[in-house]
Amino acid sequence: MTALWIAHVNVTDAQAYGEYAKLAGPAIAAHGGVFLARGSRYVQLEGNDRARNVVARFPSVEDAVACYRSAEYQAALEHAKNAAERDLVIVEEN
C-alpha cells in the first residue's frame, strides 16, 4: 500500500532550510516519493501552527522509512536540524 510522508515545519533559518530542500527533494524522488503539496495554502484547524506543510506519496511505508534513513536524506537533514522545528509522520493509505 502507498504511504504519505507528512511534514509540518516552522522554518527558523531560511538559508539553511533551503540547502536542506535542495538535497531532500532528489533523495525523496530516488526512493519513489512524489510531492503532492509543498508550502501550499493551508488552514490550521487544531494543534501547533507550522507555516510550511509538505505531503509526499511513497510506494510503501517501507520505502518512506528507507528514504528517511538513507545517507542522502540524512545528509540533507543535517541542514534542517538547526534551521526548523519539524514534525514528520508516515501514514499508510487505505
mmCIF file of C-alpha atoms in Angstrom:
data_model
loop_
_atom_site.group_PDB
_atom_site.id
_atom_site.type_symbol
_atom_site.label_atom_id
_atom_site.label_comp_id
_atom_site.label_asym_id
_atom_site.label_seq_id
_atom_site.Cartn_x
_atom_site.Cartn_y
_atom_site.Cartn_z
ATOM 1 C CA MET A 1 0.000 0.000 0.000
ATOM 2 C CA THR A 2 1.119 3.528 -0.685
ATOM 3 C CA ALA A 3 2.104 5.819 2.169
ATOM 4 C CA LEU A 4 2.054 9.544 2.833
ATOM 5 C CA TRP A 5 5.047 11.415 4.256
ATOM 6 C CA ILE A 6 3.552 14.390 6.092
ATOM 7 C CA ALA A 7 5.811 17.114 7.460
ATOM 8 C CA HIS A 8 4.728 20.195 9.406
ATOM 9 C CA VAL A 9 7.564 22.704 9.563
ATOM 10 C CA ASN A 10 8.336 26.062 11.136
ATOM 11 C CA VAL A 11 11.409 27.395 9.337
ATOM 12 C CA THR A 12 13.742 29.416 11.577
ATOM 13 C CA ASP A 13 16.700 29.772 9.171
ATOM 14 C CA ALA A 14 15.553 30.121 5.558
ATOM 15 C CA GLN A 15 19.030 29.861 4.028
ATOM 16 C CA ALA A 16 19.956 26.618 5.803
ATOM 17 C CA TYR A 17 16.493 25.175 5.198
ATOM 18 C CA GLY A 18 16.889 25.986 1.514
ATOM 19 C CA GLU A 19 20.019 23.818 1.484
ATOM 20 C CA TYR A 20 18.021 21.022 3.099
ATOM 21 C CA ALA A 21 15.280 21.332 0.470
ATOM 22 C CA LYS A 22 17.796 21.231 -2.407
ATOM 23 C CA LEU A 23 19.151 17.905 -1.169
ATOM 24 C CA ALA A 24 15.961 16.388 0.235
ATOM 25 C CA GLY A 25 13.945 16.608 -2.990
ATOM 26 C CA PRO A 26 16.261 14.360 -5.013
ATOM 27 C CA ALA A 27 16.612 11.924 -2.079
ATOM 28 C CA ILE A 28 12.842 11.636 -1.797
ATOM 29 C CA ALA A 29 12.456 11.145 -5.561
ATOM 30 C CA ALA A 30 15.187 8.484 -5.580
ATOM 31 C CA HIS A 31 13.077 6.420 -3.170
ATOM 32 C CA GLY A 32 9.899 6.707 -5.228
ATOM 33 C CA GLY A 33 8.481 9.731 -3.428
ATOM 34 C CA VAL A 34 6.259 12.151 -5.342
ATOM 35 C CA PHE A 35 5.361 15.526 -3.847
ATOM 36 C CA LEU A 36 1.644 16.213 -3.588
ATOM 37 C CA ALA A 37 1.906 19.516 -1.703
ATOM 38 C CA ARG A 38 4.808 21.748 -0.644
ATOM 39 C CA GLY A 39 4.297 25.063 1.081
ATOM 40 C CA SER A 40 0.806 25.417 -0.392
ATOM 41 C CA ARG A 41 -2.147 27.294 1.033
ATOM 42 C CA TYR A 42 -3.428 25.655 4.220
ATOM 43 C CA VAL A 43 -5.900 26.162 7.053
ATOM 44 C CA GLN A 44 -4.771 25.331 10.600
ATOM 45 C CA LEU A 45 -7.774 23.954 12.479
ATOM 46 C CA GLU A 46 -6.105 22.372 15.516
ATOM 47 C CA GLY A 47 -2.683 21.954 17.075
ATOM 48 C CA ASN A 48 0.500 23.941 16.605
ATOM 49 C CA ASP A 49 0.664 26.171 13.557
ATOM 50 C CA ARG A 50 3.571 25.343 11.261
ATOM 51 C CA ALA A 51 3.695 27.585 8.203
ATOM 52 C CA ARG A 52 5.257 25.008 5.854
ATOM 53 C CA ASN A 53 3.451 21.745 5.200
ATOM 54 C CA VAL A 54 4.739 19.021 2.891
ATOM 55 C CA VAL A 55 2.994 15.873 1.686
ATOM 56 C CA ALA A 56 4.697 13.242 -0.471
ATOM 57 C CA ARG A 57 3.422 9.840 -1.585
ATOM 58 C CA PHE A 58 5.698 6.786 -1.493
ATOM 59 C CA PRO A 59 5.072 3.288 -2.869
ATOM 60 C CA SER A 60 5.001 1.932 0.720
ATOM 61 C CA VAL A 61 5.712 2.775 4.354
ATOM 62 C CA GLU A 62 8.934 0.802 4.000
ATOM 63 C CA ASP A 63 10.061 2.951 1.047
ATOM 64 C CA ALA A 64 9.375 6.141 3.008
ATOM 65 C CA VAL A 65 11.284 4.860 6.046
ATOM 66 C CA ALA A 66 14.160 3.722 3.805
ATOM 67 C CA CYS A 67 14.271 7.229 2.342
ATOM 68 C CA TYR A 68 14.397 8.815 5.787
ATOM 69 C CA ARG A 69 17.193 6.501 6.873
ATOM 70 C CA SER A 70 19.187 6.833 3.631
ATOM 71 C CA ALA A 71 22.582 8.522 3.611
ATOM 72 C CA GLU A 72 21.303 11.051 1.057
ATOM 73 C CA TYR A 73 18.355 12.144 3.167
ATOM 74 C CA GLN A 74 20.359 12.172 6.393
ATOM 75 C CA ALA A 75 22.885 14.478 4.692
ATOM 76 C CA ALA A 76 20.020 16.805 3.774
ATOM 77 C CA LEU A 77 18.604 16.607 7.280
ATOM 78 C CA GLU A 78 21.846 17.958 8.743
ATOM 79 C CA HIS A 79 20.914 21.333 7.193
ATOM 80 C CA ALA A 80 17.402 21.289 8.692
ATOM 81 C CA LYS A 81 18.281 20.306 12.260
ATOM 82 C CA ASN A 82 19.060 23.843 13.424
ATOM 83 C CA ALA A 83 17.005 25.569 10.747
ATOM 84 C CA ALA A 84 13.496 24.392 11.566
ATOM 85 C CA GLU A 85 11.103 22.902 14.071
ATOM 86 C CA ARG A 86 9.621 19.834 12.366
ATOM 87 C CA ASP A 87 7.087 17.112 12.885
ATOM 88 C CA LEU A 88 7.213 14.192 10.442
ATOM 89 C CA VAL A 89 4.847 11.247 10.227
ATOM 90 C CA ILE A 90 4.431 8.482 7.663
ATOM 91 C CA VAL A 91 0.888 7.184 7.234
ATOM 92 C CA GLU A 92 -0.156 4.170 5.182
ATOM 93 C CA GLU A 93 -3.011 4.911 2.791
ATOM 94 C CA ASN A 94 -6.127 2.732 2.721
#
